[in-house]
């Protein structure tokens, strides 16, 4: 059985019961990639988490906007270990700082299309979206592996994430003690690889709570997405 949808340069194709494969494809301007660095141990983070959740409620999710939330681990010492924290995500944020993408390492911290965005704190609109069209980027999931194919030319770094939605956690200690918080677009696993035209990602396991997948390409000397693709995972 095959289901497809085509709208504004976005094509989502899911081939599931027979071929046991899922395919997502996007062409045209890339979606806006909104990366949030957050923590369950940060009292300033819940509003940013809610903001990211609201972004995901739009009808253009995956097509024009891809929110992703990395939970860092450097606030775990305050008395509550973030259930989604990963030292690799803290390292990613520090690397952003090292490469002058971020002015410092802090939460909540936003990177929008490869650039620091502090407009959240003053309730500003998101930056203008990149309208430069790019060739089709196709992501295939088959035989427990993800393969990314790009129709354009050149060498790129492929960024890959698996995400969970609607994750509710009662916070028992720390700065958010007593709150019951719900998280969306939580990055469970991430990877990146540099190549031309094709990239492969084989997670050791697909987490049972993985609900969505996203990938985007950047040039090796830039953090600005050239093309993106994302969508829901079929159980």
mmCIF file of C-alpha atoms in Angstrom:
data_model
loop_
_atom_site.group_PDB
_atom_site.id
_atom_site.type_symbol
_atom_site.label_atom_id
_atom_site.label_comp_id
_atom_site.label_asym_id
_atom_site.label_seq_id
_atom_site.Cartn_x
_atom_site.Cartn_y
_atom_site.Cartn_z
ATOM 1 C CA UNK A 1 0.000 0.000 0.000
ATOM 2 C CA UNK A 2 1.297 3.473 -0.837
ATOM 3 C CA UNK A 3 0.249 6.861 0.518
ATOM 4 C CA UNK A 4 1.554 10.154 -0.839
ATOM 5 C CA UNK A 5 0.955 13.885 -0.479
ATOM 6 C CA UNK A 6 2.328 16.677 -2.637
ATOM 7 C CA UNK A 7 2.124 20.354 -1.658
ATOM 8 C CA UNK A 8 4.363 23.358 -2.337
ATOM 9 C CA UNK A 9 7.370 21.287 -3.307
ATOM 10 C CA UNK A 10 6.973 18.863 -0.414
ATOM 11 C CA UNK A 11 6.417 15.200 -1.162
ATOM 12 C CA UNK A 12 5.852 12.652 1.540
ATOM 13 C CA UNK A 13 5.804 9.037 0.457
ATOM 14 C CA UNK A 14 5.206 6.193 2.876
ATOM 15 C CA UNK A 15 5.462 2.595 1.711
ATOM 16 C CA UNK A 16 4.869 0.452 4.762
ATOM 17 C CA UNK A 17 2.892 -2.815 4.848
ATOM 18 C CA UNK A 18 4.465 -4.494 1.821
ATOM 19 C CA UNK A 19 7.976 -3.123 1.479
ATOM 20 C CA UNK A 20 8.454 -2.371 5.198
ATOM 21 C CA UNK A 21 10.100 0.899 4.208
ATOM 22 C CA UNK A 22 9.366 4.536 4.858
ATOM 23 C CA UNK A 23 10.457 7.344 2.567
ATOM 24 C CA UNK A 24 10.298 11.104 3.089
ATOM 25 C CA UNK A 25 11.274 13.639 0.446
ATOM 26 C CA UNK A 26 11.473 17.423 0.313
ATOM 27 C CA UNK A 27 12.325 19.781 -2.554
ATOM 28 C CA UNK A 28 12.271 23.553 -2.920
ATOM 29 C CA UNK A 29 13.234 25.947 -0.106
ATOM 30 C CA UNK A 30 14.444 24.173 3.051
ATOM 31 C CA UNK A 31 12.363 24.169 6.205
ATOM 32 C CA UNK A 32 13.524 26.461 8.989
ATOM 33 C CA UNK A 33 15.519 24.412 11.507
ATOM 34 C CA UNK A 34 14.958 25.669 15.060
ATOM 35 C CA UNK A 35 17.330 24.091 17.571
ATOM 36 C CA UNK A 36 16.614 24.576 21.263
ATOM 37 C CA UNK A 37 19.088 23.747 24.023
ATOM 38 C CA UNK A 38 17.087 23.097 27.161
ATOM 39 C CA UNK A 39 17.037 21.215 30.475
ATOM 40 C CA UNK A 40 14.505 19.877 32.949
ATOM 41 C CA UNK A 41 16.739 21.329 35.639
ATOM 42 C CA UNK A 42 16.515 24.908 34.332
ATOM 43 C CA UNK A 43 13.729 27.081 35.779
ATOM 44 C CA UNK A 44 13.857 29.404 32.747
ATOM 45 C CA UNK A 45 13.356 26.592 30.229
ATOM 46 C CA UNK A 46 9.645 25.626 30.452
ATOM 47 C CA UNK A 47 8.474 28.722 28.490
ATOM 48 C CA UNK A 48 10.973 27.908 25.730
ATOM 49 C CA UNK A 49 9.819 24.289 25.732
ATOM 50 C CA UNK A 50 6.216 25.468 25.344
ATOM 51 C CA UNK A 51 7.242 27.802 22.525
ATOM 52 C CA UNK A 52 8.864 24.916 20.670
ATOM 53 C CA UNK A 53 5.753 22.810 21.232
ATOM 54 C CA UNK A 54 3.559 25.560 19.769
ATOM 55 C CA UNK A 55 5.766 25.730 16.677
ATOM 56 C CA UNK A 56 5.075 22.060 16.126
ATOM 57 C CA UNK A 57 1.320 22.592 16.154
ATOM 58 C CA UNK A 58 1.345 24.412 12.809
ATOM 59 C CA UNK A 59 0.082 22.728 9.667
ATOM 60 C CA UNK A 60 3.440 23.411 8.037
ATOM 61 C CA UNK A 61 5.377 21.232 10.482
ATOM 62 C CA UNK A 62 8.211 19.441 8.636
ATOM 63 C CA UNK A 63 7.386 21.326 5.424
ATOM 64 C CA UNK A 64 8.463 24.835 6.478
ATOM 65 C CA UNK A 65 9.546 24.391 10.090
ATOM 66 C CA UNK A 66 11.515 21.721 11.969
ATOM 67 C CA UNK A 67 11.852 22.289 15.735
ATOM 68 C CA UNK A 68 14.359 20.097 17.597
ATOM 69 C CA UNK A 69 15.115 20.179 21.329
ATOM 70 C CA UNK A 70 18.455 19.040 22.742
ATOM 71 C CA UNK A 71 18.463 18.400 26.502
ATOM 72 C CA UNK A 72 21.864 19.256 27.959
ATOM 73 C CA UNK A 73 23.320 17.611 31.054
ATOM 74 C CA UNK A 74 25.249 20.441 32.715
ATOM 75 C CA UNK A 75 22.359 21.381 35.036
ATOM 76 C CA UNK A 76 21.911 17.831 36.346
ATOM 77 C CA UNK A 77 24.062 18.645 39.389
ATOM 78 C CA UNK A 78 21.336 20.984 40.721
ATOM 79 C CA UNK A 79 19.439 18.019 42.130
ATOM 80 C CA UNK A 80 17.488 16.628 39.198
ATOM 81 C CA UNK A 81 18.878 14.514 36.384
ATOM 82 C CA UNK A 82 17.133 15.374 33.146
ATOM 83 C CA UNK A 83 15.637 12.172 31.763
ATOM 84 C CA UNK A 84 16.573 13.234 28.219
ATOM 85 C CA UNK A 85 19.952 14.824 28.894
ATOM 86 C CA UNK A 86 22.932 13.714 26.888
ATOM 87 C CA UNK A 87 26.538 14.919 27.221
ATOM 88 C CA UNK A 88 26.781 14.847 23.428
ATOM 89 C CA UNK A 89 24.134 17.584 23.262
ATOM 90 C CA UNK A 90 26.059 19.707 25.764
ATOM 91 C CA UNK A 91 29.148 19.213 23.603
ATOM 92 C CA UNK A 92 27.195 20.261 20.514
ATOM 93 C CA UNK A 93 26.237 23.507 22.218
ATOM 94 C CA UNK A 94 29.821 24.135 23.334
ATOM 95 C CA UNK A 95 30.992 23.572 19.768
ATOM 96 C CA UNK A 96 28.451 26.119 18.571
ATOM 97 C CA UNK A 97 30.014 28.533 21.043
ATOM 98 C CA UNK A 98 33.531 27.598 19.946
ATOM 99 C CA UNK A 99 32.631 28.276 16.305
ATOM 100 C CA UNK A 100 30.993 31.619 17.182
ATOM 101 C CA UNK A 101 27.468 30.490 16.444
ATOM 102 C CA UNK A 102 26.501 31.109 20.082
ATOM 103 C CA UNK A 103 27.776 34.006 22.176
ATOM 104 C CA UNK A 104 27.891 31.754 25.263
ATOM 105 C CA UNK A 105 26.638 28.425 26.590
ATOM 106 C CA UNK A 106 23.247 28.868 28.275
ATOM 107 C CA UNK A 107 19.695 27.569 28.513
ATOM 108 C CA UNK A 108 17.274 28.115 27.041
ATOM 109 C CA UNK A 109 19.344 28.778 23.948
ATOM 110 C CA UNK A 110 18.077 28.919 20.382
ATOM 111 C CA UNK A 111 19.926 28.420 17.106
ATOM 112 C CA UNK A 112 17.761 29.179 14.066
ATOM 113 C CA UNK A 113 19.098 28.136 10.677
ATOM 114 C CA UNK A 114 22.620 27.987 12.032
ATOM 115 C CA UNK A 115 22.582 31.370 13.817
ATOM 116 C CA UNK A 116 21.992 32.385 17.422
ATOM 117 C CA UNK A 117 18.483 33.758 18.013
ATOM 118 C CA UNK A 118 17.862 35.703 21.211
ATOM 119 C CA UNK A 119 14.572 37.148 19.996
ATOM 120 C CA UNK A 120 12.671 34.620 22.109
ATOM 121 C CA UNK A 121 13.481 36.604 25.241
ATOM 122 C CA UNK A 122 11.946 39.797 23.842
ATOM 123 C CA UNK A 123 9.006 38.047 22.148
ATOM 124 C CA UNK A 124 10.238 38.817 18.647
ATOM 125 C CA UNK A 125 9.201 36.987 15.530
ATOM 126 C CA UNK A 126 11.417 34.258 14.197
ATOM 127 C CA UNK A 127 13.951 35.372 11.563
ATOM 128 C CA UNK A 128 12.887 35.360 7.931
ATOM 129 C CA UNK A 129 12.961 31.911 6.405
ATOM 130 C CA UNK A 130 15.437 30.953 3.698
ATOM 131 C CA UNK A 131 13.597 30.988 0.363
ATOM 132 C CA UNK A 132 16.452 29.644 -1.773
ATOM 133 C CA UNK A 133 15.239 26.505 -3.511
ATOM 134 C CA UNK A 134 17.392 23.381 -3.444
ATOM 135 C CA UNK A 135 17.278 19.961 -5.053
ATOM 136 C CA UNK A 136 15.295 17.115 -3.538
ATOM 137 C CA UNK A 137 16.522 15.491 -0.341
ATOM 138 C CA UNK A 138 15.191 11.979 0.279
ATOM 139 C CA UNK A 139 15.351 10.012 3.524
ATOM 140 C CA UNK A 140 14.662 6.272 3.485
ATOM 141 C CA UNK A 141 14.200 3.981 6.459
ATOM 142 C CA UNK A 142 14.591 0.295 5.652
ATOM 143 C CA UNK A 143 16.191 -2.713 7.341
ATOM 144 C CA UNK A 144 16.852 -0.765 10.544
ATOM 145 C CA UNK A 145 18.932 1.859 8.698
ATOM 146 C CA UNK A 146 18.334 5.372 7.400
ATOM 147 C CA UNK A 147 19.721 6.430 4.031
ATOM 148 C CA UNK A 148 19.828 10.052 2.905
ATOM 149 C CA UNK A 149 20.090 10.917 -0.800
ATOM 150 C CA UNK A 150 20.557 14.408 -2.230
ATOM 151 C CA UNK A 151 19.968 15.263 -5.869
ATOM 152 C CA UNK A 152 22.263 18.291 -5.738
ATOM 153 C CA UNK A 153 26.009 18.425 -6.228
ATOM 154 C CA UNK A 154 28.759 19.083 -3.728
ATOM 155 C CA UNK A 155 30.058 17.870 -0.398
ATOM 156 C CA UNK A 156 27.832 18.419 2.626
ATOM 157 C CA UNK A 157 27.531 17.548 6.285
ATOM 158 C CA UNK A 158 24.327 15.603 6.959
ATOM 159 C CA UNK A 159 22.682 16.095 10.368
ATOM 160 C CA UNK A 160 20.289 13.393 11.561
ATOM 161 C CA UNK A 161 17.974 13.270 14.609
ATOM 162 C CA UNK A 162 15.340 10.963 16.061
ATOM 163 C CA UNK A 163 12.706 12.734 18.165
ATOM 164 C CA UNK A 164 10.028 11.931 20.743
ATOM 165 C CA UNK A 165 6.716 13.755 21.211
ATOM 166 C CA UNK A 166 4.328 14.193 24.141
ATOM 167 C CA UNK A 167 6.784 13.112 26.806
ATOM 168 C CA UNK A 168 5.448 14.025 30.262
ATOM 169 C CA UNK A 169 7.773 14.051 33.271
ATOM 170 C CA UNK A 170 6.941 14.873 36.927
ATOM 171 C CA UNK A 171 9.920 16.889 38.222
ATOM 172 C CA UNK A 172 10.597 15.863 41.814
ATOM 173 C CA UNK A 173 13.662 17.930 42.652
ATOM 174 C CA UNK A 174 15.727 20.835 41.408
ATOM 175 C CA UNK A 175 14.611 24.245 40.143
ATOM 176 C CA UNK A 176 11.397 22.882 38.605
ATOM 177 C CA UNK A 177 10.443 20.677 41.576
ATOM 178 C CA UNK A 178 6.724 20.005 41.815
ATOM 179 C CA UNK A 179 6.000 20.696 38.149
ATOM 180 C CA UNK A 180 4.704 18.172 35.643
ATOM 181 C CA UNK A 181 6.210 19.131 32.301
ATOM 182 C CA UNK A 182 5.425 17.898 28.801
ATOM 183 C CA UNK A 183 8.071 17.938 26.082
ATOM 184 C CA UNK A 184 7.917 17.682 22.297
ATOM 185 C CA UNK A 185 10.545 17.388 19.577
ATOM 186 C CA UNK A 186 12.914 15.863 22.128
ATOM 187 C CA UNK A 187 16.075 14.631 20.444
ATOM 188 C CA UNK A 188 16.679 11.023 21.481
ATOM 189 C CA UNK A 189 19.590 10.303 19.162
ATOM 190 C CA UNK A 190 21.643 12.342 16.743
ATOM 191 C CA UNK A 191 24.473 11.852 14.281
ATOM 192 C CA UNK A 192 26.265 13.655 11.504
ATOM 193 C CA UNK A 193 28.423 12.652 8.583
ATOM 194 C CA UNK A 194 30.201 14.395 5.698
ATOM 195 C CA UNK A 195 29.920 13.047 2.162
ATOM 196 C CA UNK A 196 28.504 13.672 -1.303
ATOM 197 C CA UNK A 197 25.034 12.653 -2.506
ATOM 198 C CA UNK A 198 24.440 9.796 -0.019
ATOM 199 C CA UNK A 199 24.703 9.276 3.727
ATOM 200 C CA UNK A 200 23.790 6.299 5.924
ATOM 201 C CA UNK A 201 22.821 6.259 9.593
ATOM 202 C CA UNK A 202 22.351 3.020 11.498
ATOM 203 C CA UNK A 203 21.334 3.690 15.119
ATOM 204 C CA UNK A 204 22.190 0.876 17.508
ATOM 205 C CA UNK A 205 18.481 0.757 18.237
ATOM 206 C CA UNK A 206 15.403 2.806 17.452
ATOM 207 C CA UNK A 207 14.001 4.004 20.813
ATOM 208 C CA UNK A 208 10.480 2.743 21.444
ATOM 209 C CA UNK A 209 9.295 6.324 21.995
ATOM 210 C CA UNK A 210 10.750 7.674 18.735
ATOM 211 C CA UNK A 211 7.928 9.455 16.894
ATOM 212 C CA UNK A 212 9.663 11.516 14.218
ATOM 213 C CA UNK A 213 12.853 11.851 12.229
ATOM 214 C CA UNK A 214 14.616 14.811 10.636
ATOM 215 C CA UNK A 215 17.734 15.418 8.591
ATOM 216 C CA UNK A 216 19.324 18.468 7.040
ATOM 217 C CA UNK A 217 22.404 19.303 5.026
ATOM 218 C CA UNK A 218 24.920 22.080 5.652
ATOM 219 C CA UNK A 219 28.094 22.957 3.832
ATOM 220 C CA UNK A 220 31.279 21.995 5.641
ATOM 221 C CA UNK A 221 32.128 25.609 6.431
ATOM 222 C CA UNK A 222 28.622 26.667 7.430
ATOM 223 C CA UNK A 223 25.788 25.772 9.819
ATOM 224 C CA UNK A 224 23.031 27.128 7.571
ATOM 225 C CA UNK A 225 20.735 24.359 6.256
ATOM 226 C CA UNK A 226 20.844 23.944 2.476
ATOM 227 C CA UNK A 227 18.036 21.374 2.361
ATOM 228 C CA UNK A 228 15.893 19.573 4.921
ATOM 229 C CA UNK A 229 13.603 16.595 5.217
ATOM 230 C CA UNK A 230 11.507 15.358 8.143
ATOM 231 C CA UNK A 231 8.385 13.420 9.010
ATOM 232 C CA UNK A 232 6.557 11.057 11.292
ATOM 233 C CA UNK A 233 7.778 7.542 11.921
ATOM 234 C CA UNK A 234 5.285 4.779 11.331
ATOM 235 C CA UNK A 235 5.335 2.210 14.168
#
